[in-house]
Amino acid sequence: MRKIALTGIKPTGILHVGNYFGAIKPALALADEYDTRLFIADYHALNTIKDPKELSANIRQVAAGWLAAGLDPEKIIFYRQSAVPETFELTTQIMAFTSKGLMNRAHAYKAAVQDNTEKGDDPDAGINMGLFTYPVLMAADIILFDADVVPVGKDQVQHVEMAQDIAQAVNFNYKQQVLKVPQAVVQEEVAVVPGLDGRKMSKSYGNTIPLFAPEKELRKLIMRIVTNSQGVEEAKDPDTSQIYLLYKLFASAEEQQALAKLYRAGGMGWGVAKEELFRVVNRELTPVRERYEAIMADPVTLDGILAKGAAKARPIAAATVKRFRKAAGID
Ligand code: ADP
Ligand code: TRP
């Protein structure tokens, strides 16, 4: 039997090239080794996004984006968290086994409190219970699907450890393995994708290459990459060049060697390197963009894919909730 991998995708904005290499590609590769479950964590996003139009658009764009990037819904169970109501029953079930102190120690909550304190505000200003209990909902997402491994970035490891604690507390109390205890897997080898200004590519820095930018915009963005003031004739170091670091993500080994040679030889201006970067980025992203546009233009099919995913997910979820009820004497 293959082990089960699960991860959640918070629909908080337009996908970019950093998400593509840092999250989407590694998650899709999991399916070679694991029974994989991926879901759109829409109730997690509700904690911060209160505009219904914005939330609804984010959910659709992110779902379409993952499908366009190659998620095969026949191989991976792909669903919306909100379409699996068992999530919220399990959340209530495990609340009774989650100490309040554990939530007080959650990084995201602590950071918000510290922020308030530094500003001289009430410590809990602007903090809703959704944010405070975020780790319990996330534990339910994970435990519901008997996940063995949960691939996440470093910032989410603490949450997975809390899910472990909670599952163990339940199993200890009922003296049986009611819930599977998950393991976090940190994807160390995934490099940070640089943005247009050299910092980490991130929505919050406004330095992203959106994954589905139309060709014209893509070219404009690439031409905007910050370079140093070296002249055309000077030999250049590929390994410290933003353009080359991005190029490596999109180009073949031969292409990389050829461009590195041009850098070192001198006589190549930054404009030429940018044109070459645009060529390979556009080559990779054009089919992804075309699939994305086709999926977004056909909402009925998109809804159908997500509904099918939920139909596969729910019996698994129902079995977990039932196991808990039985163990707890609520059957
Ligand atoms: P952003 O920083 O743009 O808000 P998110 O925090 O929404 O991005 O990230 C979603 C996922 O994409 C996470 O798994 C994160 O590790 C990954 N990711 C985001 N930006 C990068 C980047 N520049 N390089 C590698 N991975 C990234
Ligand atoms: N909290 C995760 C994030 O902010 C998203 C998420 C929600 C998740 N539920 C999950 C990740 C379950 C892994 C497993 O990125």
Short mmCIF file of N, CA and C in Angstrom, two decimals, residues 199-310:
data_model
loop_
_atom_site.label_atom_id
_atom_site.label_comp_id
_atom_site.label_asym_id
_atom_site.label_seq_id
_atom_site.Cartn_x
_atom_site.Cartn_y
_atom_site.Cartn_z
N ARG A 199 14.98 40.38 -4.65
CA ARG A 199 14.51 39.77 -3.40
C ARG A 199 13.71 38.53 -3.74
N LYS A 200 13.33 37.75 -2.71
CA LYS A 200 12.49 36.58 -2.94
C LYS A 200 11.22 37.01 -3.69
N MET A 201 10.84 36.24 -4.70
CA MET A 201 9.60 36.57 -5.40
C MET A 201 8.43 36.36 -4.46
N SER A 202 7.63 37.41 -4.27
CA SER A 202 6.52 37.31 -3.32
C SER A 202 5.47 38.38 -3.64
N LYS A 203 4.21 37.98 -3.46
CA LYS A 203 3.11 38.93 -3.65
C LYS A 203 3.34 40.18 -2.82
N SER A 204 3.85 39.97 -1.58
CA SER A 204 3.95 41.12 -0.68
C SER A 204 5.05 42.09 -1.11
N TYR A 205 5.96 41.69 -1.99
CA TYR A 205 6.97 42.63 -2.47
C TYR A 205 6.61 43.22 -3.83
N GLY A 206 5.52 42.76 -4.44
CA GLY A 206 5.13 43.29 -5.75
C GLY A 206 6.20 43.07 -6.81
N ASN A 207 6.95 41.97 -6.71
CA ASN A 207 8.06 41.74 -7.65
C ASN A 207 7.88 40.41 -8.40
N THR A 208 6.62 40.03 -8.62
CA THR A 208 6.38 38.69 -9.17
C THR A 208 6.27 38.68 -10.68
N ILE A 209 6.50 37.49 -11.25
CA ILE A 209 6.09 37.21 -12.62
C ILE A 209 4.85 36.34 -12.49
N PRO A 210 3.65 36.90 -12.76
CA PRO A 210 2.43 36.10 -12.65
C PRO A 210 2.49 34.93 -13.63
N LEU A 211 2.00 33.79 -13.20
CA LEU A 211 2.12 32.58 -14.00
C LEU A 211 1.35 32.69 -15.33
N PHE A 212 0.30 33.48 -15.34
CA PHE A 212 -0.56 33.51 -16.53
C PHE A 212 -0.54 34.88 -17.20
N ALA A 213 0.54 35.61 -17.02
CA ALA A 213 0.63 36.93 -17.66
C ALA A 213 0.59 36.76 -19.16
N PRO A 214 -0.20 37.60 -19.87
CA PRO A 214 -0.18 37.56 -21.33
C PRO A 214 1.23 37.87 -21.83
N GLU A 215 1.53 37.37 -23.03
CA GLU A 215 2.88 37.45 -23.58
C GLU A 215 3.50 38.86 -23.51
N LYS A 216 2.67 39.86 -23.86
CA LYS A 216 3.18 41.23 -23.90
C LYS A 216 3.61 41.70 -22.51
N GLU A 217 2.78 41.37 -21.51
CA GLU A 217 3.08 41.77 -20.14
C GLU A 217 4.32 41.03 -19.64
N LEU A 218 4.39 39.75 -20.01
CA LEU A 218 5.52 38.92 -19.60
C LEU A 218 6.83 39.56 -20.08
N ARG A 219 6.85 39.96 -21.35
CA ARG A 219 8.06 40.58 -21.91
C ARG A 219 8.39 41.86 -21.16
N LYS A 220 7.37 42.68 -20.91
CA LYS A 220 7.58 43.95 -20.20
C LYS A 220 8.18 43.71 -18.83
N LEU A 221 7.65 42.72 -18.11
CA LEU A 221 8.13 42.42 -16.77
C LEU A 221 9.59 41.98 -16.81
N ILE A 222 9.91 41.13 -17.78
CA ILE A 222 11.28 40.61 -17.86
C ILE A 222 12.25 41.74 -18.22
N MET A 223 11.82 42.66 -19.08
CA MET A 223 12.68 43.79 -19.44
C MET A 223 12.92 44.70 -18.22
N ARG A 224 12.04 44.57 -17.22
CA ARG A 224 12.16 45.43 -16.02
C ARG A 224 13.12 44.87 -14.96
N ILE A 225 13.64 43.66 -15.18
CA ILE A 225 14.52 43.05 -14.17
C ILE A 225 15.72 43.97 -13.91
N VAL A 226 15.99 44.15 -12.63
CA VAL A 226 17.06 45.06 -12.24
C VAL A 226 18.42 44.44 -12.55
N THR A 227 19.30 45.20 -13.23
CA THR A 227 20.66 44.71 -13.54
C THR A 227 21.68 45.70 -12.99
N ASN A 228 22.95 45.30 -12.98
CA ASN A 228 23.99 46.27 -12.58
C ASN A 228 24.38 47.12 -13.79
N SER A 229 25.36 48.00 -13.60
CA SER A 229 25.64 48.97 -14.66
C SER A 229 26.78 48.52 -15.57
N GLN A 230 27.12 47.23 -15.55
CA GLN A 230 28.20 46.76 -16.43
C GLN A 230 27.86 47.03 -17.90
N GLY A 231 28.85 47.47 -18.66
CA GLY A 231 28.63 47.77 -20.08
C GLY A 231 28.62 46.51 -20.92
N VAL A 232 28.24 46.70 -22.20
CA VAL A 232 28.10 45.57 -23.12
C VAL A 232 29.39 44.76 -23.22
N GLU A 233 30.52 45.46 -23.35
CA GLU A 233 31.78 44.75 -23.61
C GLU A 233 32.29 43.93 -22.44
N GLU A 234 31.88 44.29 -21.22
CA GLU A 234 32.44 43.63 -20.03
C GLU A 234 32.01 42.17 -19.93
N ALA A 235 32.95 41.33 -19.45
CA ALA A 235 32.59 39.94 -19.14
C ALA A 235 31.70 39.97 -17.91
N LYS A 236 30.72 39.05 -17.86
CA LYS A 236 29.73 39.08 -16.76
C LYS A 236 29.69 37.74 -16.05
N ASP A 237 29.32 37.79 -14.77
CA ASP A 237 29.27 36.57 -13.96
C ASP A 237 27.82 36.05 -13.93
N PRO A 238 27.56 34.90 -14.58
CA PRO A 238 26.18 34.41 -14.60
C PRO A 238 25.63 34.11 -13.20
N ASP A 239 26.51 33.63 -12.30
CA ASP A 239 26.00 33.13 -11.02
C ASP A 239 25.51 34.22 -10.08
N THR A 240 25.85 35.49 -10.38
CA THR A 240 25.32 36.56 -9.52
C THR A 240 24.27 37.37 -10.28
N SER A 241 23.84 36.86 -11.43
CA SER A 241 22.88 37.61 -12.24
C SER A 241 21.46 37.08 -12.05
N GLN A 242 20.58 37.99 -11.67
CA GLN A 242 19.15 37.70 -11.52
C GLN A 242 18.57 37.00 -12.75
N ILE A 243 18.97 37.54 -13.90
CA ILE A 243 18.44 37.03 -15.17
C ILE A 243 18.84 35.57 -15.31
N TYR A 244 20.12 35.28 -15.01
CA TYR A 244 20.60 33.91 -15.18
C TYR A 244 19.97 32.96 -14.16
N LEU A 245 19.77 33.43 -12.93
CA LEU A 245 19.16 32.57 -11.91
C LEU A 245 17.75 32.14 -12.35
N LEU A 246 17.01 33.07 -12.92
CA LEU A 246 15.68 32.73 -13.42
C LEU A 246 15.79 31.83 -14.65
N TYR A 247 16.78 32.15 -15.49
CA TYR A 247 16.97 31.36 -16.72
C TYR A 247 17.16 29.88 -16.41
N LYS A 248 17.93 29.61 -15.33
CA LYS A 248 18.22 28.22 -14.98
C LYS A 248 16.95 27.40 -14.71
N LEU A 249 15.90 28.08 -14.25
CA LEU A 249 14.65 27.36 -13.94
C LEU A 249 13.94 26.91 -15.21
N PHE A 250 14.17 27.61 -16.30
CA PHE A 250 13.38 27.38 -17.51
C PHE A 250 14.16 26.74 -18.66
N ALA A 251 15.50 26.81 -18.60
CA ALA A 251 16.30 26.42 -19.77
C ALA A 251 16.86 25.01 -19.61
N SER A 252 17.17 24.36 -20.73
CA SER A 252 17.82 23.05 -20.70
C SER A 252 19.29 23.23 -20.28
N ALA A 253 19.95 22.13 -19.95
CA ALA A 253 21.35 22.19 -19.52
C ALA A 253 22.22 22.82 -20.62
N GLU A 254 21.93 22.45 -21.87
CA GLU A 254 22.74 23.00 -22.98
C GLU A 254 22.51 24.50 -23.10
N GLU A 255 21.26 24.91 -22.99
CA GLU A 255 20.95 26.34 -23.09
C GLU A 255 21.65 27.11 -21.97
N GLN A 256 21.65 26.53 -20.77
CA GLN A 256 22.29 27.19 -19.64
C GLN A 256 23.78 27.38 -19.90
N GLN A 257 24.43 26.31 -20.41
CA GLN A 257 25.87 26.41 -20.69
C GLN A 257 26.14 27.46 -21.75
N ALA A 258 25.31 27.48 -22.78
CA ALA A 258 25.52 28.42 -23.88
C ALA A 258 25.40 29.85 -23.39
N LEU A 259 24.39 30.13 -22.57
CA LEU A 259 24.22 31.51 -22.10
C LEU A 259 25.34 31.89 -21.13
N ALA A 260 25.76 30.94 -20.29
CA ALA A 260 26.85 31.22 -19.34
C ALA A 260 28.12 31.61 -20.12
N LYS A 261 28.34 30.94 -21.24
CA LYS A 261 29.51 31.21 -22.07
C LYS A 261 29.44 32.64 -22.63
N LEU A 262 28.26 33.01 -23.10
CA LEU A 262 28.08 34.38 -23.61
C LEU A 262 28.35 35.41 -22.51
N TYR A 263 27.87 35.14 -21.31
CA TYR A 263 28.11 36.05 -20.17
C TYR A 263 29.60 36.25 -19.99
N ARG A 264 30.33 35.12 -19.92
CA ARG A 264 31.75 35.17 -19.54
C ARG A 264 32.62 35.76 -20.66
N ALA A 265 32.15 35.63 -21.92
CA ALA A 265 32.96 36.09 -23.05
C ALA A 265 32.99 37.61 -23.17
N GLY A 266 31.99 38.30 -22.59
CA GLY A 266 31.89 39.74 -22.82
C GLY A 266 31.26 40.01 -24.19
N GLY A 267 30.84 41.25 -24.40
CA GLY A 267 30.23 41.58 -25.69
C GLY A 267 28.73 41.32 -25.73
N MET A 268 28.17 40.89 -24.61
CA MET A 268 26.72 40.66 -24.56
C MET A 268 26.10 41.67 -23.59
N GLY A 269 25.16 42.46 -24.07
CA GLY A 269 24.48 43.42 -23.21
C GLY A 269 23.35 42.75 -22.45
N TRP A 270 22.85 43.42 -21.38
CA TRP A 270 21.77 42.83 -20.58
C TRP A 270 20.51 42.60 -21.39
N GLY A 271 20.29 43.48 -22.39
CA GLY A 271 19.08 43.35 -23.21
C GLY A 271 19.02 42.00 -23.92
N VAL A 272 20.19 41.54 -24.38
CA VAL A 272 20.24 40.26 -25.10
C VAL A 272 19.90 39.12 -24.14
N ALA A 273 20.45 39.19 -22.92
CA ALA A 273 20.18 38.14 -21.92
C ALA A 273 18.69 38.13 -21.57
N LYS A 274 18.09 39.32 -21.49
CA LYS A 274 16.67 39.39 -21.15
C LYS A 274 15.81 38.80 -22.26
N GLU A 275 16.17 39.08 -23.50
CA GLU A 275 15.42 38.50 -24.63
C GLU A 275 15.47 36.98 -24.59
N GLU A 276 16.66 36.46 -24.27
CA GLU A 276 16.82 35.01 -24.22
C GLU A 276 16.01 34.43 -23.04
N LEU A 277 15.99 35.15 -21.92
CA LEU A 277 15.18 34.70 -20.78
C LEU A 277 13.70 34.71 -21.17
N PHE A 278 13.27 35.79 -21.80
CA PHE A 278 11.86 35.87 -22.22
C PHE A 278 11.50 34.67 -23.12
N ARG A 279 12.42 34.33 -24.03
CA ARG A 279 12.13 33.23 -24.96
C ARG A 279 11.83 31.92 -24.21
N VAL A 280 12.66 31.58 -23.22
CA VAL A 280 12.44 30.29 -22.55
C VAL A 280 11.28 30.34 -21.57
N VAL A 281 11.06 31.49 -20.93
CA VAL A 281 9.93 31.60 -20.00
C VAL A 281 8.64 31.47 -20.80
N ASN A 282 8.58 32.19 -21.90
CA ASN A 282 7.37 32.17 -22.72
C ASN A 282 7.12 30.77 -23.30
N ARG A 283 8.20 30.08 -23.64
CA ARG A 283 8.08 28.72 -24.17
C ARG A 283 7.42 27.80 -23.14
N GLU A 284 7.84 27.93 -21.87
CA GLU A 284 7.27 27.05 -20.84
C GLU A 284 5.86 27.49 -20.43
N LEU A 285 5.67 28.81 -20.34
CA LEU A 285 4.40 29.29 -19.78
C LEU A 285 3.26 29.39 -20.79
N THR A 286 3.59 29.44 -22.08
CA THR A 286 2.51 29.59 -23.07
C THR A 286 1.47 28.46 -22.98
N PRO A 287 1.90 27.18 -22.99
CA PRO A 287 0.87 26.13 -22.87
C PRO A 287 0.13 26.17 -21.54
N VAL A 288 0.81 26.57 -20.47
CA VAL A 288 0.16 26.65 -19.16
C VAL A 288 -0.90 27.76 -19.19
N ARG A 289 -0.53 28.90 -19.77
CA ARG A 289 -1.45 30.04 -19.89
C ARG A 289 -2.65 29.68 -20.75
N GLU A 290 -2.39 28.95 -21.85
CA GLU A 290 -3.51 28.59 -22.74
C GLU A 290 -4.48 27.63 -22.04
N ARG A 291 -3.92 26.68 -21.30
CA ARG A 291 -4.80 25.76 -20.56
C ARG A 291 -5.59 26.53 -19.50
N TYR A 292 -4.91 27.46 -18.83
CA TYR A 292 -5.57 28.26 -17.79
C TYR A 292 -6.76 29.03 -18.38
N GLU A 293 -6.52 29.67 -19.52
CA GLU A 293 -7.59 30.47 -20.12
C GLU A 293 -8.76 29.58 -20.53
N ALA A 294 -8.44 28.38 -21.04
CA ALA A 294 -9.51 27.46 -21.45
C ALA A 294 -10.32 27.00 -20.23
N ILE A 295 -9.65 26.72 -19.13
CA ILE A 295 -10.36 26.25 -17.92
C ILE A 295 -11.22 27.38 -17.35
N MET A 296 -10.67 28.59 -17.31
CA MET A 296 -11.42 29.73 -16.76
C MET A 296 -12.63 30.07 -17.63
N ALA A 297 -12.53 29.74 -18.91
CA ALA A 297 -13.65 30.05 -19.82
C ALA A 297 -14.76 29.00 -19.72
N ASP A 298 -14.53 27.95 -18.95
CA ASP A 298 -15.49 26.85 -18.91
C ASP A 298 -15.79 26.47 -17.44
N PRO A 299 -16.53 27.35 -16.74
CA PRO A 299 -16.74 27.14 -15.30
C PRO A 299 -17.48 25.84 -14.98
N VAL A 300 -18.31 25.38 -15.91
CA VAL A 300 -19.09 24.16 -15.63
C VAL A 300 -18.13 22.97 -15.49
N THR A 301 -17.18 22.90 -16.39
CA THR A 301 -16.20 21.79 -16.32
C THR A 301 -15.35 21.90 -15.05
N LEU A 302 -14.93 23.11 -14.72
CA LEU A 302 -14.12 23.29 -13.51
C LEU A 302 -14.91 22.84 -12.28
N ASP A 303 -16.16 23.28 -12.19
CA ASP A 303 -16.99 22.87 -11.04
C ASP A 303 -17.14 21.35 -11.00
N GLY A 304 -17.28 20.75 -12.19
CA GLY A 304 -17.44 19.30 -12.29
C GLY A 304 -16.22 18.57 -11.76
N ILE A 305 -15.04 19.07 -12.11
CA ILE A 305 -13.79 18.44 -11.64
C ILE A 305 -13.71 18.49 -10.11
N LEU A 306 -14.04 19.67 -9.57
CA LEU A 306 -13.95 19.83 -8.12
C LEU A 306 -15.02 18.99 -7.41
N ALA A 307 -16.19 18.88 -8.03
CA ALA A 307 -17.27 18.08 -7.43
C ALA A 307 -16.89 16.60 -7.42
N LYS A 308 -16.26 16.16 -8.50
CA LYS A 308 -15.80 14.76 -8.56
C LYS A 308 -14.75 14.48 -7.49
N GLY A 309 -13.88 15.45 -7.31
CA GLY A 309 -12.84 15.32 -6.27
C GLY A 309 -13.47 15.21 -4.89
N ALA A 310 -14.46 16.06 -4.64
CA ALA A 310 -15.13 16.04 -3.33
C ALA A 310 -15.84 14.70 -3.12
#
